Coordinates of C-alpha atoms in Angstrom, one line a residue:
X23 CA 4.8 -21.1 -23.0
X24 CA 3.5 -24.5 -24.1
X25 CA 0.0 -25.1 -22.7
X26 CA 0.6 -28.5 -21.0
X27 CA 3.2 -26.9 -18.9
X28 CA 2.4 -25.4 -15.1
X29 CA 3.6 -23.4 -12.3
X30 CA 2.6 -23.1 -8.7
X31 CA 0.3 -20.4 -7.2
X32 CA -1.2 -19.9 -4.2
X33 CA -5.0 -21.4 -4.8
X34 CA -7.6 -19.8 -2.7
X35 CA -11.0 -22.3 -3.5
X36 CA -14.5 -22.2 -2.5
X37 CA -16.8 -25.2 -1.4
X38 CA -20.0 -24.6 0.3
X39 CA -19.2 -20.8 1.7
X40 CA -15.9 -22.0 3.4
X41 CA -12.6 -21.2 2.1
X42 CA -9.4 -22.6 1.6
X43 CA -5.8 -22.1 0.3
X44 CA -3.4 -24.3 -1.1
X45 CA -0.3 -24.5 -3.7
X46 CA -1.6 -25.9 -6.8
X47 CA -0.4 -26.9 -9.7
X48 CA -2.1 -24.0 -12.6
X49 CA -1.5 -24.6 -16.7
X50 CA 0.1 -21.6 -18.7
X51 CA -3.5 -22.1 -20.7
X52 CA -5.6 -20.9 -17.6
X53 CA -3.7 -17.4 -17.6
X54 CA -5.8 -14.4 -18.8
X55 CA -5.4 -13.5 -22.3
X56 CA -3.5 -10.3 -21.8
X57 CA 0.1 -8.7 -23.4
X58 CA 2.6 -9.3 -20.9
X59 CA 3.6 -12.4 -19.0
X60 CA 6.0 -12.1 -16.0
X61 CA 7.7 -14.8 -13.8
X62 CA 7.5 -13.3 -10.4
X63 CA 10.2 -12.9 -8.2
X64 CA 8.5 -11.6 -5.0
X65 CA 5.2 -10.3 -4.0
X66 CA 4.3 -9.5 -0.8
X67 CA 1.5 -9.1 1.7
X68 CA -1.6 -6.5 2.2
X69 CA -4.5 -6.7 4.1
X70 CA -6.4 -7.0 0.5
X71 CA -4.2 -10.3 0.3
X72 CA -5.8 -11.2 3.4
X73 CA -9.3 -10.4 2.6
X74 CA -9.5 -12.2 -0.6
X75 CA -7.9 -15.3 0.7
X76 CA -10.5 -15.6 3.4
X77 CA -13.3 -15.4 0.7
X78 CA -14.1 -12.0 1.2
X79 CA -16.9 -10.8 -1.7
X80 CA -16.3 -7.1 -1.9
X81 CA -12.6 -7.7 -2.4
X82 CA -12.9 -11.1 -5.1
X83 CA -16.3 -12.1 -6.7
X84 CA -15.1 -15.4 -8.0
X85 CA -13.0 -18.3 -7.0
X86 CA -11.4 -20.2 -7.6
X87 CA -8.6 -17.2 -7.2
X88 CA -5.3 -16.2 -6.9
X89 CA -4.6 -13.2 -4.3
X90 CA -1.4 -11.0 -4.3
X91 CA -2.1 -7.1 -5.3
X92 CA 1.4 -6.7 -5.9
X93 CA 4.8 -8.4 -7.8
X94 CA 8.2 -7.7 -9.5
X95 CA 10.1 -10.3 -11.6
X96 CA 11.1 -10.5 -14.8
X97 CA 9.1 -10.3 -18.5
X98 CA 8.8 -13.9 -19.8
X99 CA 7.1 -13.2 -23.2
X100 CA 5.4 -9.6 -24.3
X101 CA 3.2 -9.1 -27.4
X102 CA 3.8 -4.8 -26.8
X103 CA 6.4 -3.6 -27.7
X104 CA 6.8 -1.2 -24.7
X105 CA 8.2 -4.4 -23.2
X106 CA 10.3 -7.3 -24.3
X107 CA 11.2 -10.5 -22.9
X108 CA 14.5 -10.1 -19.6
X109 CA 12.9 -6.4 -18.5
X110 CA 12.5 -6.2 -15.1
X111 CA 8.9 -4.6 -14.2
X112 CA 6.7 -3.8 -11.5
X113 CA 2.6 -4.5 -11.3
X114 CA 1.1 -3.2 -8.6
X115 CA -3.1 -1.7 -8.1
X116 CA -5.6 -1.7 -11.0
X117 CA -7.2 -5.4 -10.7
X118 CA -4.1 -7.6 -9.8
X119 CA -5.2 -10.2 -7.3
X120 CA -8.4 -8.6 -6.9
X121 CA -10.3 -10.2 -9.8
X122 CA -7.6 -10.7 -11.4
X123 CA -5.2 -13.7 -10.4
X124 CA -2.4 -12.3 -8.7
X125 CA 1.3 -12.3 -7.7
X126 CA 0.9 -15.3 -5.2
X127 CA 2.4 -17.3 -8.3
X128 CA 5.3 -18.5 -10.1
X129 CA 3.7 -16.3 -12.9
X130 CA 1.3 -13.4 -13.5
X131 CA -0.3 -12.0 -17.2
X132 CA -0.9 -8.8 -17.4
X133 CA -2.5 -5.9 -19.5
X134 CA 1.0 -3.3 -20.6
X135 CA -0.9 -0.4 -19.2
X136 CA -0.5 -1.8 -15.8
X137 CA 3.1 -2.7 -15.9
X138 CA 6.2 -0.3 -14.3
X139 CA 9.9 -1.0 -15.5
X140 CA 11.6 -1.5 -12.1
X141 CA 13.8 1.5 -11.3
X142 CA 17.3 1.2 -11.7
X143 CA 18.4 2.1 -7.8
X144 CA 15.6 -0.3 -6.8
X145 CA 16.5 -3.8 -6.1
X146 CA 13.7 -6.4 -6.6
X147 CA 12.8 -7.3 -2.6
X148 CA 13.0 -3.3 -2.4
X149 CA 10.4 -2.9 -4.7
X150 CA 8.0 -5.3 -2.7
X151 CA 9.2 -4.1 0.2
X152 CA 7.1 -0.9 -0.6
X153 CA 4.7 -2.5 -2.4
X154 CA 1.2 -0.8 -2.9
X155 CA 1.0 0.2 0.8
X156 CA 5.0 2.0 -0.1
X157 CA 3.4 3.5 -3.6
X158 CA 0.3 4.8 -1.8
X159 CA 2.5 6.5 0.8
X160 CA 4.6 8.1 -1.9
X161 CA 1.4 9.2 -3.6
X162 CA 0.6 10.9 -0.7
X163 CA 3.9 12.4 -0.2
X164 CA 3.6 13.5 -3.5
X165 CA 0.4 15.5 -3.3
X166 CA 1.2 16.9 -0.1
X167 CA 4.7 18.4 -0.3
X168 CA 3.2 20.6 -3.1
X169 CA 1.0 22.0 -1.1
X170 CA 2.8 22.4 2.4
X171 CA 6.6 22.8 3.0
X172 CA 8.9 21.4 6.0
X173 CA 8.9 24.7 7.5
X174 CA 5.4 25.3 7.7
X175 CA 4.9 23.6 10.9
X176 CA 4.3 19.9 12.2
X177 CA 3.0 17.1 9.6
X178 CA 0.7 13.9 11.2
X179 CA 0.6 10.3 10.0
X180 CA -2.1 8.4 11.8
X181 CA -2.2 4.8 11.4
X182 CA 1.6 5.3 11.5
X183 CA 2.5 2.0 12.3
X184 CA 0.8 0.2 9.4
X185 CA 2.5 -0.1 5.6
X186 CA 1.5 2.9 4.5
X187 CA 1.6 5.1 7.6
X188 CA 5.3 4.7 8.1
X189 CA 6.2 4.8 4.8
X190 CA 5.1 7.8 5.0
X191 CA 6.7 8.8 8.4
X192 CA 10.2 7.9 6.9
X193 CA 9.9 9.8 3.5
X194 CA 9.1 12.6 5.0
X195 CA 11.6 12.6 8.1
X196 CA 14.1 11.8 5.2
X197 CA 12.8 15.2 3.7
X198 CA 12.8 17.3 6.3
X199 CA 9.6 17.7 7.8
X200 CA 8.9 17.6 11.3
X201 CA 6.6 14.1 11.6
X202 CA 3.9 13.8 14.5
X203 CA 3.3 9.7 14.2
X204 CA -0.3 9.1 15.4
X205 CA -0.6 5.4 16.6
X206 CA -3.3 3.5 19.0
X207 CA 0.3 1.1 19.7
X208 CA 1.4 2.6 22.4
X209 CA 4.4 -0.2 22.2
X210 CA 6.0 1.0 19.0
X211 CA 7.1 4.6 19.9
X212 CA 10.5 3.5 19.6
X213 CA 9.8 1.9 16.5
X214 CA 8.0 5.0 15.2
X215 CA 10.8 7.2 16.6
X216 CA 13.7 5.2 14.8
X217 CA 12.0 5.5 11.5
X218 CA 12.2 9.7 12.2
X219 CA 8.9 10.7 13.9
X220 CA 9.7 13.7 16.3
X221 CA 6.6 13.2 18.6
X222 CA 4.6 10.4 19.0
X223 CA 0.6 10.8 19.6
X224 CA -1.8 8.4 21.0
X225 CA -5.1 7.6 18.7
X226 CA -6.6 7.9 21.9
X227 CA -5.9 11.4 22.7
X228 CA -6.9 12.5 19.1
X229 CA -10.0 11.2 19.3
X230 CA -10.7 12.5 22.4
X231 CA -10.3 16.1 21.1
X232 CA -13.6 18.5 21.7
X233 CA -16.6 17.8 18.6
X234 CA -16.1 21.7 17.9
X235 CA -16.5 22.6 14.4
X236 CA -13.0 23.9 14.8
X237 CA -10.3 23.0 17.1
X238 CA -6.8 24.6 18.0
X239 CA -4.2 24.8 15.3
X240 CA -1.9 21.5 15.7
X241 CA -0.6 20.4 11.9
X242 CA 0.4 22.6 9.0
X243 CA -0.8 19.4 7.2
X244 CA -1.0 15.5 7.5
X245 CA -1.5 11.9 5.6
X246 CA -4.5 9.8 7.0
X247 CA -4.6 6.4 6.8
X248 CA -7.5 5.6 8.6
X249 CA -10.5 8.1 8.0
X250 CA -13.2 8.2 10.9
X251 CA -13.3 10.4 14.0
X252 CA -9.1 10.7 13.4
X253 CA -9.8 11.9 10.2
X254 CA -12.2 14.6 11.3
X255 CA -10.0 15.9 13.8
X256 CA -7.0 16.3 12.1
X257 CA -8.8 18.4 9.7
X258 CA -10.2 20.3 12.2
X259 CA -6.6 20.7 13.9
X260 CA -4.9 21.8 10.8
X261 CA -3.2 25.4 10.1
X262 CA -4.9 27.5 7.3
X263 CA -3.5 27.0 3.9
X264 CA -2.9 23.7 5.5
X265 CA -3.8 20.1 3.3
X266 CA -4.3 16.3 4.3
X267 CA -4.6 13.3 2.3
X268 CA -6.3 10.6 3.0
X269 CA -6.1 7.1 1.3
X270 CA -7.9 4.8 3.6
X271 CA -11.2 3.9 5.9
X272 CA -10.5 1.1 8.1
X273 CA -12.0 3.4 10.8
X274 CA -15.2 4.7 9.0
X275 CA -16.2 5.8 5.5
X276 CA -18.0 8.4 7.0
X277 CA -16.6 12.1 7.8
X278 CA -18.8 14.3 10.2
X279 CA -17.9 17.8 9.7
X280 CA -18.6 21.1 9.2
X281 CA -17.9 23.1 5.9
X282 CA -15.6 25.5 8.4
X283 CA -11.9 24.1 8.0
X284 CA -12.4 24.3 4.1
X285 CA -13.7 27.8 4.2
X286 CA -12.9 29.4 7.1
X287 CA -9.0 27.9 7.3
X288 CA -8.7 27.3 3.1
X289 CA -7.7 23.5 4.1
X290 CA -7.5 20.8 1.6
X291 CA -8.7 17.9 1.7
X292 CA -6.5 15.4 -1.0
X293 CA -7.8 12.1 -1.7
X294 CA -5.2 9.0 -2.9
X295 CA -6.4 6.3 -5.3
X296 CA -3.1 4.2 -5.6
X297 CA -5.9 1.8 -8.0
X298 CA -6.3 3.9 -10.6
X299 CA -3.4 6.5 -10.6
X300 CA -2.2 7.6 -14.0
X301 CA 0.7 6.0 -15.2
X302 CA 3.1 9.2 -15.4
X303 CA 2.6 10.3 -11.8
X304 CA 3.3 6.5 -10.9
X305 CA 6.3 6.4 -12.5
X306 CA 7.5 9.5 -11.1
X307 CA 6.8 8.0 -7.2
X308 CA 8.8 4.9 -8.1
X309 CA 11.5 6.7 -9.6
X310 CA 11.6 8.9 -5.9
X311 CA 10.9 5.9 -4.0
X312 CA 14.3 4.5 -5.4
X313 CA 16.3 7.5 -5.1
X314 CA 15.7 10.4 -3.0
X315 CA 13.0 9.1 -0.7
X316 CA 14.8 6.0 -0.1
X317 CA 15.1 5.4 3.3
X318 CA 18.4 4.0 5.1
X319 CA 16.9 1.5 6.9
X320 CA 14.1 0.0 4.4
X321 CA 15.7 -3.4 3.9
X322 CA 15.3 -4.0 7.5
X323 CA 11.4 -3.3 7.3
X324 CA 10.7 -6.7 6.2
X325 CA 10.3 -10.2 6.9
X326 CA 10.7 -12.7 3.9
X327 CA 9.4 -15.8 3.6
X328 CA 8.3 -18.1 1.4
X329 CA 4.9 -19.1 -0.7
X330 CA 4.1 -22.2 1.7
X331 CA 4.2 -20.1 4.5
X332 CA 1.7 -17.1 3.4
X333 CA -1.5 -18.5 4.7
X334 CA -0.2 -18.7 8.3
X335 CA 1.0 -15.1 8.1
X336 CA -2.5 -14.2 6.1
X337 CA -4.1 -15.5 9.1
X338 CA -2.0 -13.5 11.6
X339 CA -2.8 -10.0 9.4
X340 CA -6.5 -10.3 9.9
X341 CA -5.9 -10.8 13.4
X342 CA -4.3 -7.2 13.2
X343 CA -0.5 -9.6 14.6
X344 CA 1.3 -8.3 11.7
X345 CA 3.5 -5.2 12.2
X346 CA 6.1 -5.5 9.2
X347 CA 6.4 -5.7 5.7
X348 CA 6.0 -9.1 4.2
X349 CA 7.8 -9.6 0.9
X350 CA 7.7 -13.3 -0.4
X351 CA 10.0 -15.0 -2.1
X352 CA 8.4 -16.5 -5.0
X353 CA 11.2 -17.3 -7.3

């Protein structure tokens, strides 16, 4: 790309502690010094998005800055050869729109070990679609159906209406297992019930449950999404031989618990780093995520709109007013 040329991103800037967010105009010359370029197609929205746009330190150290933790589009020049210019790819996790300018942009440049080819049975808004919240539900899913089959007894997603929650409800509905959707939405049972859980349960009433060091039997295993009190207690609830993931702490980093469920039931506790996970068990969730975990209705799990309007809906997700996906159309 000749330096003196430029395309538009989404320009979060900082003056004086307050932050703001505009479409700028950014040279091909400002772009990090890394293998692959990519002209981006869609991103979409997390709550990461969110934070970093609103200046949030523990998410992005330095502005001016680029959000968007995830993109799909098309390979504009590469200097590996595990890619060439007209592949269609997938960069999601490691430092992408963290500190590293994102896929709120016409174009993103990338490090090759970051980089996915883009499944063939996967269209492009599909891929964003899932996004990281879509890959970190199908990590989980991966870890857990090795340890617990559908037949071994009831499987709970708390946090189930956020991205990665029901993900995670659909995959494994579409798999067989018999889904107990944990929510504090009381609203969105039907929601949760057409994407295929069997039995809806209040965040409430989970967190309600006695501070035992062990409590009746419920799940023979679950995906957390949340962490906290909810966390604790599904541990606490789960069948021996019985194992839980957990990718997330928007309730509490902190678990209070006794060794019992580990020893005395042989549960496992699974953590999910979608960040950092290696590049061959990635490629294998993608490759699921386009195929057999597919669910029927994922294309009508989104809104789309377009890069003027992400601020607005930026705003609305940190005010917890977002329910959908959010892909973006970038180009």
């Amino acid at each position: 790309m000749e330096a003196n040329t430029t395309f538009k991103a989404l320009r979060i800037e900082e003056n004086d502690a307050t932050f703001s967010s505009s479409i700028k105009d950014i040279s091909f010359s400002a772009l990090a010094e890394d293998e692959v370029l990519i002209k981006v197609k869609y991103s979409s929205l997390n709550y990461k998005d969110a934070l970093s746009a609103s200046g949030n330190k523990g998410v992005t150290r330095n502005f001016p800055h680029t959000p968007g933790i995830d993109a799909v589009g098309t390979v504009a020049e590469s200097s590996n050869a595990a890619f060439k210019a007209g592949d269609s790819v997938i960069v999601t996790s490691y430092d992408l729109g963290m500190n590293t300018d994102g896929g709120l942009a016409e174009f993103v440049k990338v490090p090759a070990a970051w980089v996915v080819a883009l499944p063939e049975n996967l269209s492009m808004q599909e891929a964003m679609i899932y996004g990281t919240a879509g890959l970190t539900a199908g990590m989980s899913v991966q870890r857990l159906i090795k340890e617990v089959k559908p037949e071994a007894g009831k499987i709970a997603v708390s946090g189930a209406t956020g991205g990665v929650g029901a993900v995670s409800v659909a995959i494994l509905a579409k798999l067989g297992y018999t889904v107990v959707a944990i929510t504090g939405k009381e609203s969105e049972k039907d929601y949760l019930t057409q994407l295929g859980a069997s039995e809806i349960m209040l965040r409430s009433d989970i967190e309600a449950l006695d501070k035992k060091p062990l409590l009746k039997p419920l799940f023979a295993g679950a995906i957390d999404t949340v962490g906290g009190v909810i966390l604790e207690n599904i541990i606490k609830t789960t069948k021996p031989l019985g194992a839980v993931t957990c990718c997330g702490n928007v309730a509490s980093i902190k678990l209070d618990l006794t060794v019992f469920p580990f020893i005395l039931r042989g549960v496992s506790l699974i953590g999910i780093d979608s960040q950092n996970y290696p590049m061959d068990a990635r490629t294998k969730v993608w490759e699921n995520l386009a195929t057999a975990w597919k669910p029927a209705e994922l294309n009508a799990a989104c809104d789309e709109i377009s890069l003027d309007e992400v601020q607005a809906k930026l705003d609305l997700m940190l005010k917890g007013q977002v329910k959908r996906r959010t892909v973006v159309k970038i180009g």
